[in-house]
Amino acid sequence: MNSATTRRMAATAALVTTVARQLTAERGLTGFTVEEVCERAGISRRTFFNYFATKDDAVLGRSAHRDDHDLVEEFLAAGGDLLDDLVRLTAGRWVRADITVEKCREVQAAVEREPRLLARFFEQLLRDEQSDVELVERREGLPAGDLRAAAAVQIVGALAGASVREFLREGNTTSFGDLLTRRLAAARTLLSPEPERTP
């Protein structure tokens, strides 16, 4: 798949998601049909289902064409510090998803109108977390269920959550990736404090 096709598909998915979120915020999930989304987005019903399995997935931006294979392969091949590489993977996915303050506000408005979407969102987060734990196990040669893999993913996940909140704060001009990197650096000072100096 060439870069022009990838960009076109990403733009189509983003448009469908924006329309689905707007309609959800206006009417709730049961207040509109897939056909209405298609009409507003200028696509066919078949195209909609090529991108999204359900309206819920469209609102949450879970496209069937989401592709982070190259980012994952880069992470698996990297030989650097595990937490640094997890931060790069997380930041790379953020950039790939083209997440903006405006898009986050759209999600918030949709969830406020349709609270059950929040449960779906957390279910997806848990699935994504487990997938990343398995990536760490694979990269580090750890047995399934090794707590070190889960701890690494959970540390970066917690830092990412705090970074998202700061990213959304009014007046913020710092990228998500930089916010996340700074938080990891701060965490390292707690995990590996400098030895006390003797007088």
mmCIF file of C-alpha atoms in Angstrom:
data_model
loop_
_atom_site.group_PDB
_atom_site.id
_atom_site.type_symbol
_atom_site.label_atom_id
_atom_site.label_comp_id
_atom_site.label_asym_id
_atom_site.label_seq_id
_atom_site.Cartn_x
_atom_site.Cartn_y
_atom_site.Cartn_z
ATOM 1 C CA MET A 1 0.000 0.000 0.000
ATOM 2 C CA ASN A 2 1.555 3.320 -1.060
ATOM 3 C CA SER A 3 1.714 6.429 1.093
ATOM 4 C CA ALA A 4 -0.964 8.284 -0.906
ATOM 5 C CA THR A 5 -3.438 5.429 -0.380
ATOM 6 C CA THR A 6 -2.549 5.239 3.313
ATOM 7 C CA ARG A 7 -3.158 8.989 3.726
ATOM 8 C CA ARG A 8 -6.449 8.782 1.852
ATOM 9 C CA MET A 9 -7.677 5.907 3.988
ATOM 10 C CA ALA A 10 -6.625 7.679 7.183
ATOM 11 C CA ALA A 11 -8.464 10.829 6.082
ATOM 12 C CA THR A 12 -11.629 8.850 5.305
ATOM 13 C CA ALA A 13 -11.547 7.085 8.683
ATOM 14 C CA ALA A 14 -10.984 10.400 10.468
ATOM 15 C CA LEU A 15 -13.925 12.020 8.671
ATOM 16 C CA VAL A 16 -16.276 9.140 9.497
ATOM 17 C CA THR A 17 -15.192 9.245 13.136
ATOM 18 C CA THR A 18 -15.763 12.997 13.383
ATOM 19 C CA VAL A 19 -19.250 12.698 11.891
ATOM 20 C CA ALA A 20 -20.148 9.752 14.153
ATOM 21 C CA ARG A 21 -18.973 11.657 17.229
ATOM 22 C CA GLN A 22 -20.921 14.762 16.284
ATOM 23 C CA LEU A 23 -24.109 12.772 15.731
ATOM 24 C CA THR A 24 -23.628 10.899 19.006
ATOM 25 C CA ALA A 25 -23.164 14.157 20.907
ATOM 26 C CA GLU A 26 -26.306 15.547 19.264
ATOM 27 C CA ARG A 27 -28.628 12.518 19.505
ATOM 28 C CA GLY A 28 -26.995 9.598 21.285
ATOM 29 C CA LEU A 29 -25.958 6.360 19.593
ATOM 30 C CA THR A 30 -29.516 5.203 18.929
ATOM 31 C CA GLY A 31 -30.536 8.564 17.494
ATOM 32 C CA PHE A 32 -28.920 8.126 14.098
ATOM 33 C CA THR A 33 -28.202 5.428 11.544
ATOM 34 C CA VAL A 34 -25.089 4.289 9.731
ATOM 35 C CA GLU A 35 -26.737 5.614 6.558
ATOM 36 C CA GLU A 36 -26.837 9.121 8.056
ATOM 37 C CA VAL A 37 -23.137 8.910 8.867
ATOM 38 C CA CYS A 38 -22.450 7.794 5.307
ATOM 39 C CA GLU A 39 -24.514 10.617 3.839
ATOM 40 C CA ARG A 40 -22.724 13.276 5.870
ATOM 41 C CA ALA A 41 -19.312 11.773 5.157
ATOM 42 C CA GLY A 42 -20.021 11.257 1.454
ATOM 43 C CA ILE A 43 -19.292 7.523 1.481
ATOM 44 C CA SER A 44 -21.218 4.318 0.833
ATOM 45 C CA ARG A 45 -22.504 1.943 3.497
ATOM 46 C CA ARG A 46 -20.058 -0.650 2.194
ATOM 47 C CA THR A 47 -17.171 1.770 2.677
ATOM 48 C CA PHE A 48 -18.295 2.457 6.248
ATOM 49 C CA PHE A 49 -18.145 -1.238 7.125
ATOM 50 C CA ASN A 50 -14.787 -1.589 5.384
ATOM 51 C CA TYR A 51 -13.476 0.814 8.010
ATOM 52 C CA PHE A 52 -15.598 0.167 11.107
ATOM 53 C CA ALA A 53 -17.440 -2.887 12.415
ATOM 54 C CA THR A 54 -20.004 -0.858 14.403
ATOM 55 C CA LYS A 55 -21.122 2.679 15.160
ATOM 56 C CA ASP A 56 -19.391 2.346 18.532
ATOM 57 C CA ASP A 57 -16.087 1.642 16.789
ATOM 58 C CA ALA A 58 -16.577 4.641 14.534
ATOM 59 C CA VAL A 59 -17.168 6.952 17.507
ATOM 60 C CA LEU A 60 -14.149 5.564 19.336
ATOM 61 C CA GLY A 61 -11.989 5.764 16.222
ATOM 62 C CA ARG A 62 -11.202 2.046 16.096
ATOM 63 C CA SER A 63 -10.692 1.615 12.376
ATOM 64 C CA ALA A 64 -10.104 -1.830 10.910
ATOM 65 C CA HIS A 65 -7.345 -0.184 8.850
ATOM 66 C CA ARG A 66 -5.379 1.033 11.861
ATOM 67 C CA ASP A 67 -1.815 0.040 11.052
ATOM 68 C CA ASP A 68 1.057 0.392 13.486
ATOM 69 C CA HIS A 69 2.930 -2.653 12.183
ATOM 70 C CA ASP A 70 6.049 -0.648 11.339
ATOM 71 C CA LEU A 71 6.074 0.969 14.793
ATOM 72 C CA VAL A 72 5.733 -2.425 16.457
ATOM 73 C CA GLU A 73 8.515 -3.915 14.339
ATOM 74 C CA GLU A 74 10.764 -0.984 15.219
ATOM 75 C CA PHE A 75 10.030 -1.556 18.917
ATOM 76 C CA LEU A 76 10.747 -5.279 18.666
ATOM 77 C CA ALA A 77 14.030 -4.647 16.864
ATOM 78 C CA ALA A 78 15.214 -1.848 19.149
ATOM 79 C CA GLY A 79 17.955 -2.746 21.565
ATOM 80 C CA GLY A 80 17.789 0.277 23.814
ATOM 81 C CA ASP A 81 16.219 0.885 27.203
ATOM 82 C CA LEU A 82 12.838 -0.850 27.417
ATOM 83 C CA LEU A 83 10.938 2.058 28.990
ATOM 84 C CA ASP A 84 12.437 4.563 26.531
ATOM 85 C CA ASP A 85 11.418 2.335 23.638
ATOM 86 C CA LEU A 86 7.892 1.908 25.027
ATOM 87 C CA VAL A 87 7.598 5.683 25.274
ATOM 88 C CA ARG A 88 8.695 6.008 21.633
ATOM 89 C CA LEU A 89 6.129 3.390 20.587
ATOM 90 C CA THR A 90 3.365 5.166 22.511
ATOM 91 C CA ALA A 91 4.297 8.591 21.149
ATOM 92 C CA GLY A 92 4.553 7.192 17.618
ATOM 93 C CA ARG A 93 1.049 5.740 17.840
ATOM 94 C CA TRP A 94 -0.238 9.094 19.103
ATOM 95 C CA VAL A 95 1.246 10.902 16.101
ATOM 96 C CA ARG A 96 -0.015 8.208 13.712
ATOM 97 C CA ALA A 97 -3.547 8.611 15.121
ATOM 98 C CA ASP A 98 -3.306 12.380 14.564
ATOM 99 C CA ILE A 99 -4.839 13.073 17.982
ATOM 100 C CA THR A 100 -5.629 16.733 18.607
ATOM 101 C CA VAL A 101 -7.298 18.668 21.396
ATOM 102 C CA GLU A 102 -10.327 19.160 19.141
ATOM 103 C CA LYS A 103 -10.667 15.396 18.545
ATOM 104 C CA CYS A 104 -10.384 14.701 22.269
ATOM 105 C CA ARG A 105 -13.174 17.213 22.905
ATOM 106 C CA GLU A 106 -15.330 15.427 20.320
ATOM 107 C CA VAL A 107 -14.829 12.135 22.173
ATOM 108 C CA GLN A 108 -15.648 13.793 25.485
ATOM 109 C CA ALA A 109 -18.890 15.241 24.129
ATOM 110 C CA ALA A 110 -19.914 11.869 22.681
ATOM 111 C CA VAL A 111 -19.173 10.024 25.933
ATOM 112 C CA GLU A 112 -21.066 12.598 27.979
ATOM 113 C CA ARG A 113 -24.129 11.980 25.805
ATOM 114 C CA GLU A 114 -23.584 8.195 25.686
ATOM 115 C CA PRO A 115 -21.837 7.102 28.931
ATOM 116 C CA ARG A 116 -21.814 3.415 27.951
ATOM 117 C CA LEU A 117 -19.082 4.280 25.467
ATOM 118 C CA LEU A 118 -16.767 4.785 28.432
ATOM 119 C CA ALA A 119 -16.996 1.081 29.294
ATOM 120 C CA ARG A 120 -16.120 0.183 25.689
ATOM 121 C CA PHE A 121 -13.208 2.600 25.802
ATOM 122 C CA PHE A 122 -11.764 0.995 28.945
ATOM 123 C CA GLU A 123 -12.271 -2.487 27.522
ATOM 124 C CA GLN A 124 -10.180 -1.465 24.533
ATOM 125 C CA LEU A 125 -7.517 0.053 26.773
ATOM 126 C CA LEU A 126 -7.224 -3.237 28.643
ATOM 127 C CA ARG A 127 -6.961 -5.194 25.380
ATOM 128 C CA ASP A 128 -4.306 -2.797 24.095
ATOM 129 C CA GLU A 129 -2.405 -3.072 27.382
ATOM 130 C CA GLN A 130 -2.382 -6.868 27.215
ATOM 131 C CA SER A 131 -1.234 -6.736 23.600
ATOM 132 C CA ASP A 132 1.683 -4.517 24.611
ATOM 133 C CA VAL A 133 2.554 -6.788 27.535
ATOM 134 C CA GLU A 134 2.839 -9.635 25.037
ATOM 135 C CA LEU A 135 5.050 -7.457 22.820
ATOM 136 C CA VAL A 136 7.383 -6.809 25.759
ATOM 137 C CA GLU A 137 7.470 -10.512 26.624
ATOM 138 C CA ARG A 138 8.347 -11.310 23.023
ATOM 139 C CA ARG A 139 11.048 -8.656 22.778
ATOM 140 C CA GLU A 140 12.646 -9.389 26.144
ATOM 141 C CA GLY A 141 12.321 -13.169 25.934
ATOM 142 C CA LEU A 142 10.192 -13.308 29.070
ATOM 143 C CA PRO A 143 7.752 -16.100 29.894
ATOM 144 C CA ALA A 144 4.028 -15.378 29.597
ATOM 145 C CA GLY A 145 2.730 -13.745 32.741
ATOM 146 C CA ASP A 146 6.097 -12.339 33.844
ATOM 147 C CA LEU A 147 5.232 -9.338 36.015
ATOM 148 C CA ARG A 148 8.167 -7.325 34.691
ATOM 149 C CA ALA A 149 6.524 -7.062 31.264
ATOM 150 C CA ALA A 150 3.213 -5.948 32.758
ATOM 151 C CA ALA A 151 4.957 -3.463 35.083
ATOM 152 C CA ALA A 152 6.829 -1.832 32.195
ATOM 153 C CA VAL A 153 3.651 -1.379 30.160
ATOM 154 C CA GLN A 154 1.680 -0.147 33.181
ATOM 155 C CA ILE A 155 4.348 2.393 34.168
ATOM 156 C CA VAL A 156 4.368 3.917 30.695
ATOM 157 C CA GLY A 157 0.567 3.701 30.541
ATOM 158 C CA ALA A 158 0.191 5.638 33.789
ATOM 159 C CA LEU A 159 2.651 8.282 32.597
ATOM 160 C CA ALA A 160 0.810 8.464 29.258
ATOM 161 C CA GLY A 161 -2.524 9.057 31.018
ATOM 162 C CA ALA A 162 -1.060 11.968 32.970
ATOM 163 C CA SER A 163 0.531 13.313 29.797
ATOM 164 C CA VAL A 164 -2.834 13.250 28.007
ATOM 165 C CA ARG A 165 -4.375 15.328 30.794
ATOM 166 C CA GLU A 166 -1.577 17.869 30.539
ATOM 167 C CA PHE A 167 -1.813 17.864 26.741
ATOM 168 C CA LEU A 168 -5.496 18.814 27.022
ATOM 169 C CA ARG A 169 -4.871 21.566 29.552
ATOM 170 C CA GLU A 170 -5.741 25.028 28.257
ATOM 171 C CA GLY A 171 -2.677 26.875 27.075
ATOM 172 C CA ASN A 172 -0.513 23.790 26.605
ATOM 173 C CA THR A 173 1.847 24.039 23.639
ATOM 174 C CA THR A 174 3.991 20.977 24.306
ATOM 175 C CA SER A 175 3.581 17.828 22.229
ATOM 176 C CA PHE A 176 2.289 14.638 23.790
ATOM 177 C CA GLY A 177 5.585 12.891 23.046
ATOM 178 C CA ASP A 178 7.619 15.541 24.859
ATOM 179 C CA LEU A 179 5.236 15.513 27.827
ATOM 180 C CA LEU A 180 5.549 11.742 28.089
ATOM 181 C CA THR A 181 9.338 11.809 27.769
ATOM 182 C CA ARG A 182 9.606 14.409 30.524
ATOM 183 C CA ARG A 183 7.453 12.331 32.848
ATOM 184 C CA LEU A 184 9.561 9.249 32.293
ATOM 185 C CA ALA A 185 12.702 11.252 33.070
ATOM 186 C CA ALA A 186 11.097 12.486 36.301
ATOM 187 C CA ALA A 187 10.029 8.950 37.233
ATOM 188 C CA ARG A 188 13.575 7.707 36.725
ATOM 189 C CA THR A 189 14.837 10.066 39.431
ATOM 190 C CA LEU A 190 12.507 8.271 41.853
ATOM 191 C CA LEU A 191 13.273 4.778 40.613
ATOM 192 C CA SER A 192 17.031 5.356 40.599
ATOM 193 C CA PRO A 193 17.761 8.232 42.983
ATOM 194 C CA GLU A 194 21.239 9.695 43.124
ATOM 195 C CA PRO A 195 23.254 8.515 46.115
ATOM 196 C CA GLU A 196 23.423 10.937 49.012
ATOM 197 C CA ARG A 197 26.577 12.969 49.123
ATOM 198 C CA THR A 198 28.673 12.763 52.253
ATOM 199 C CA PRO A 199 29.806 16.086 53.723
#
